[in-house]
CSV table of C-alpha atoms in Angstrom, one decimal:
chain,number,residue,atom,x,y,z
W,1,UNK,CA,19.8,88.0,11.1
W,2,UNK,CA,20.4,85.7,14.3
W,3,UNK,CA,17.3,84.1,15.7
W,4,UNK,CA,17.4,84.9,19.7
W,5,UNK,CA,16.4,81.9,21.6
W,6,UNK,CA,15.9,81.3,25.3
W,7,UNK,CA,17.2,78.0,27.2
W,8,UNK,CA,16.0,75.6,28.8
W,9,UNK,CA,16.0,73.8,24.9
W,10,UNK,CA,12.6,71.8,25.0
W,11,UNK,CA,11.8,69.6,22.2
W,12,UNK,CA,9.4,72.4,20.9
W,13,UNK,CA,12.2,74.9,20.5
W,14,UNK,CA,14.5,72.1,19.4
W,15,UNK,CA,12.4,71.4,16.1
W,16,UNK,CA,12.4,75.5,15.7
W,17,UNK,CA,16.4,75.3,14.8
W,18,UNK,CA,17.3,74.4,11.4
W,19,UNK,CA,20.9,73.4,10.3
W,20,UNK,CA,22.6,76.7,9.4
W,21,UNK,CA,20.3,79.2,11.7
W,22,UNK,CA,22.2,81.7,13.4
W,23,UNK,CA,21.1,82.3,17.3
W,24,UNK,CA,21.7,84.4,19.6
W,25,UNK,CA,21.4,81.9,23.2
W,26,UNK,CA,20.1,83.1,26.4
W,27,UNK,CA,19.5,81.6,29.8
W,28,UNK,CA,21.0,78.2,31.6
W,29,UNK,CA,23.9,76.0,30.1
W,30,UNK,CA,26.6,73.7,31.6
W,31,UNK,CA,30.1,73.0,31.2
W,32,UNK,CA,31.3,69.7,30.6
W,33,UNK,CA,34.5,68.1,29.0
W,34,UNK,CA,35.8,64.8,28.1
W,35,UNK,CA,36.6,63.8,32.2
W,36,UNK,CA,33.5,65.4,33.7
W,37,UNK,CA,31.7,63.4,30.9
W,38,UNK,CA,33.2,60.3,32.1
W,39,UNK,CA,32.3,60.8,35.2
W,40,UNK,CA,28.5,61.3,34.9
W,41,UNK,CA,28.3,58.5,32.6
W,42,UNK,CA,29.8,56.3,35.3
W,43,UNK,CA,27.6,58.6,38.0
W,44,UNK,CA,24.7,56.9,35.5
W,45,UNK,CA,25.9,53.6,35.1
W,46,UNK,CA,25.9,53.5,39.0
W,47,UNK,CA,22.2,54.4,39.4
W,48,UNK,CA,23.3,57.7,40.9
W,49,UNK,CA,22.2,61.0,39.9
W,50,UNK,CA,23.6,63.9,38.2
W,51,UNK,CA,24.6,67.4,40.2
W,52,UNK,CA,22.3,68.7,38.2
W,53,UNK,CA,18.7,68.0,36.4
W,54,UNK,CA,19.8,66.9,32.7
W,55,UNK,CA,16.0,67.8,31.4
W,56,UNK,CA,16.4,69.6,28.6
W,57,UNK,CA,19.3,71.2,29.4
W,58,UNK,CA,22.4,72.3,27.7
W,59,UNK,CA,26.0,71.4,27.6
W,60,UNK,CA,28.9,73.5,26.3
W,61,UNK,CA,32.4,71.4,26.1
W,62,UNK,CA,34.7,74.4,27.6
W,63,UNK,CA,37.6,74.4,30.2
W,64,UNK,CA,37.2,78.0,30.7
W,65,UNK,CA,40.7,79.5,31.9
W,66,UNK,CA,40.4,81.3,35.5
W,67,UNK,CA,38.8,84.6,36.1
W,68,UNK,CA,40.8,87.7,35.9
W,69,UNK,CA,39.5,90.1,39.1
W,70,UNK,CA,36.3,91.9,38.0
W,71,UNK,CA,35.6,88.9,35.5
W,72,UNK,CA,32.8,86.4,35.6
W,73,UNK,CA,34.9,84.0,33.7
W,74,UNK,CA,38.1,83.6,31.9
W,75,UNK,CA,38.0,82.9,28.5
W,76,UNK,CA,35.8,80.2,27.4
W,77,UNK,CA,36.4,79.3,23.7
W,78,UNK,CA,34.8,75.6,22.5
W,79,UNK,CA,36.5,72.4,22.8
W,80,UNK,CA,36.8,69.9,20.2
W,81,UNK,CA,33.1,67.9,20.6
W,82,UNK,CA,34.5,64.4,18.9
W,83,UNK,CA,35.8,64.1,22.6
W,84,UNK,CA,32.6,64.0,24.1
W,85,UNK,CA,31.2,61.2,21.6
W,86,UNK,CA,31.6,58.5,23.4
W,87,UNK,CA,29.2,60.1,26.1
W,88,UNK,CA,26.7,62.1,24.2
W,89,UNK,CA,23.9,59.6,23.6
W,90,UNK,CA,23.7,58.4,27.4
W,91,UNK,CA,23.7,61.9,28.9
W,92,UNK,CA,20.9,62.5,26.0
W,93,UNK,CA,19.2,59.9,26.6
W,94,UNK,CA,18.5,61.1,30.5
W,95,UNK,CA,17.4,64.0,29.2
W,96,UNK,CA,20.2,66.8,27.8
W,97,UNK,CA,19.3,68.3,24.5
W,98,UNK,CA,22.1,70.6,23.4
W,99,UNK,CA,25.2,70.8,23.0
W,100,UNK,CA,27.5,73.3,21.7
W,101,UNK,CA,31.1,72.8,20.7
W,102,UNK,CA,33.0,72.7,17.5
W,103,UNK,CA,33.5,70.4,15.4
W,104,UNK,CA,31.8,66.8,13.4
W,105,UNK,CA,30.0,64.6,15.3
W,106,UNK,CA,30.1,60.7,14.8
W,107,UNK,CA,27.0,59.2,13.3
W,108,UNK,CA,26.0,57.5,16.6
W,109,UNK,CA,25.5,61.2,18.0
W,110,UNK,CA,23.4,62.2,15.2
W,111,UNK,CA,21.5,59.7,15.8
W,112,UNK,CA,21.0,60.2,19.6
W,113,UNK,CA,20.1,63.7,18.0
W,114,UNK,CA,17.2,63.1,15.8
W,115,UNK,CA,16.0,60.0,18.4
W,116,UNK,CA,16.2,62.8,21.1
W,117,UNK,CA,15.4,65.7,19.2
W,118,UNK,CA,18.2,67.4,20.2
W,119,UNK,CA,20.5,70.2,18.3
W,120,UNK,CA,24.4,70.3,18.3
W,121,UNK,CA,25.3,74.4,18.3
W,122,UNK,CA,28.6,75.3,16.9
W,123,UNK,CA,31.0,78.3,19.1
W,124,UNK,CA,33.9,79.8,16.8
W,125,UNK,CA,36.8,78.2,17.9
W,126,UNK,CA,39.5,80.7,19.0
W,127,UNK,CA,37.0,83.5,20.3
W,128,UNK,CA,37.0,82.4,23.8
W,129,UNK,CA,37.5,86.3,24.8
W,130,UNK,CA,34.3,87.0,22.7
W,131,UNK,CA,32.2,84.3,23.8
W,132,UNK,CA,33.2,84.8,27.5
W,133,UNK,CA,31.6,88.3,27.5
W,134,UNK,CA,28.1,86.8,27.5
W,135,UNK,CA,28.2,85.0,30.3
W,136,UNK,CA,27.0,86.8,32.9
W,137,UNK,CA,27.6,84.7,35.5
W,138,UNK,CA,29.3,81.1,36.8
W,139,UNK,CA,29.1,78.7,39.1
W,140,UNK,CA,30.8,75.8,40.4
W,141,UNK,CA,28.8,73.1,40.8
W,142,UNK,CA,30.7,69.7,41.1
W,143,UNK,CA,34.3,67.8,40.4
W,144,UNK,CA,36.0,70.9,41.6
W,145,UNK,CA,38.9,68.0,41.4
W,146,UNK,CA,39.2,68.4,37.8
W,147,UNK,CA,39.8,72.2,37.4
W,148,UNK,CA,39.0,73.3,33.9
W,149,UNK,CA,37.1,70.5,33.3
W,150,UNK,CA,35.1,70.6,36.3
W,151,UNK,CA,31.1,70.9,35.9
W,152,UNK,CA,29.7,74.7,36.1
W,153,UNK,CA,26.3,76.0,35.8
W,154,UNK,CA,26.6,78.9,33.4
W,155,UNK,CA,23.9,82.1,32.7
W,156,UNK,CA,24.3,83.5,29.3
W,157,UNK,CA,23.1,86.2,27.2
W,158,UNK,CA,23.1,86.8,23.4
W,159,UNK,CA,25.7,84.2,23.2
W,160,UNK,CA,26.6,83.7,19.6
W,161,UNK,CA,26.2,80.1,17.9
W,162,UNK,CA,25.3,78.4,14.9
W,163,UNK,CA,23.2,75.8,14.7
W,164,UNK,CA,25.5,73.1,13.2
W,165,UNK,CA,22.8,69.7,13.3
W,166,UNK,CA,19.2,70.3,14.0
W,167,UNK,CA,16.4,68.0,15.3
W,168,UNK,CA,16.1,66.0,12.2
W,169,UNK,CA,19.8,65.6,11.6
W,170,UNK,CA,20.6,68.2,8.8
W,171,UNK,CA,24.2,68.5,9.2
W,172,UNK,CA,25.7,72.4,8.2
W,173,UNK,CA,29.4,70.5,7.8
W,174,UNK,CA,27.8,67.9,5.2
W,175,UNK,CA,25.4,70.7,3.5
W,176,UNK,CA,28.7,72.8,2.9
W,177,UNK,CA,30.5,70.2,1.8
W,178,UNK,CA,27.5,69.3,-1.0
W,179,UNK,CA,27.2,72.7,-2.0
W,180,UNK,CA,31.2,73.3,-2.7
W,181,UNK,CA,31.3,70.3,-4.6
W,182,UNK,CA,28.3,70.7,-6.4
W,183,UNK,CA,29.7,74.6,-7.4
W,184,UNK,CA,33.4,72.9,-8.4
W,185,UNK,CA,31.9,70.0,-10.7
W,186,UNK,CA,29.5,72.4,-12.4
């Protein structure tokens, strides 16, 4: 049964989430991918602030495709998260918490993870249609420049993840992995 959980992800709620839960994800998240990544980092690197407050918040990696009329959003299936490596720990480390994508992480992310006490969520890749029907609504919020990629402020209800590494760095890829081999060598 799917554990429902309500954003913003404080560190309480973060050390709730164990590698492997299933979670149903309600409230605030934003969308972010590889450019609009780059650019906060460099926003940061700057001494200039974010378009929006990082604390605690959220971050899915999605280009969602344009609405169709009477749609909130087009369909908004998970990016590959690898891509946002090279920018997780910094946007962590002012604050974000989560993150949902698909995909591994590199260590240097877990680590930001467990130093931050953050948690990675995992979206099923090719169910953009699915996932798209809980947001509720979507907003446009800065680098309309980049299209897809640009940053929106999402509202969500029941949407479906998986808790892929949790607070203390249990990682659902490398516990999967364990377990198949340990079941093939015995």
């Amino acid at each position: 049964m799917a554990k429902k959980i309500t954003l913003p992800l404080t560190r309480e709620l973060s050390r709730t989430l164990h590698a492997g839960d299933q979670v149903l994800v309600s409230g605030i998240i934003y969308t972010s991918r590889d450019a609009g990544h780059k650019r906060m980092c460099e926003a940061l690197e700057k001494g200039e602030s974010l378009p929006f407050d990082p604390t605690d918040a959220t971050i899915y990696y999605v280009g969602p495709t344009p609405a169709k009329p009477g749609q909130v959003i087009g369909s908004a299936g998970p990016t590959t998260s690898g891509r946002m490596d090279a920018y997780a720990p910094t946007l962590m480390s002012v604050g974000a918490r989560g993150m949902i994508g698909k995909g591994e992480r590199l260590p240097e992310v877990i680590e930001a993870i467990k130093k931050y006490e953050g948690t990675y969520f995992g979206a099923i890749g090719g169910a953009g249609a699915l996932l798209a029907k809980s947001i509720k609504s979507s907003e446009l919020i800065a680098y309309e420049d980049l299209g897809a990629e640009a940053l929106r402020r999402l509202e969500v209800a029941d949407m479906p993840l998986v808790v892929i590494i949790d607070s203390e760095g249990n990682n659902l890829y490398q516990q999967g992995r364990e377990a198949y081999l340990k079941n093939v060598i015995s």
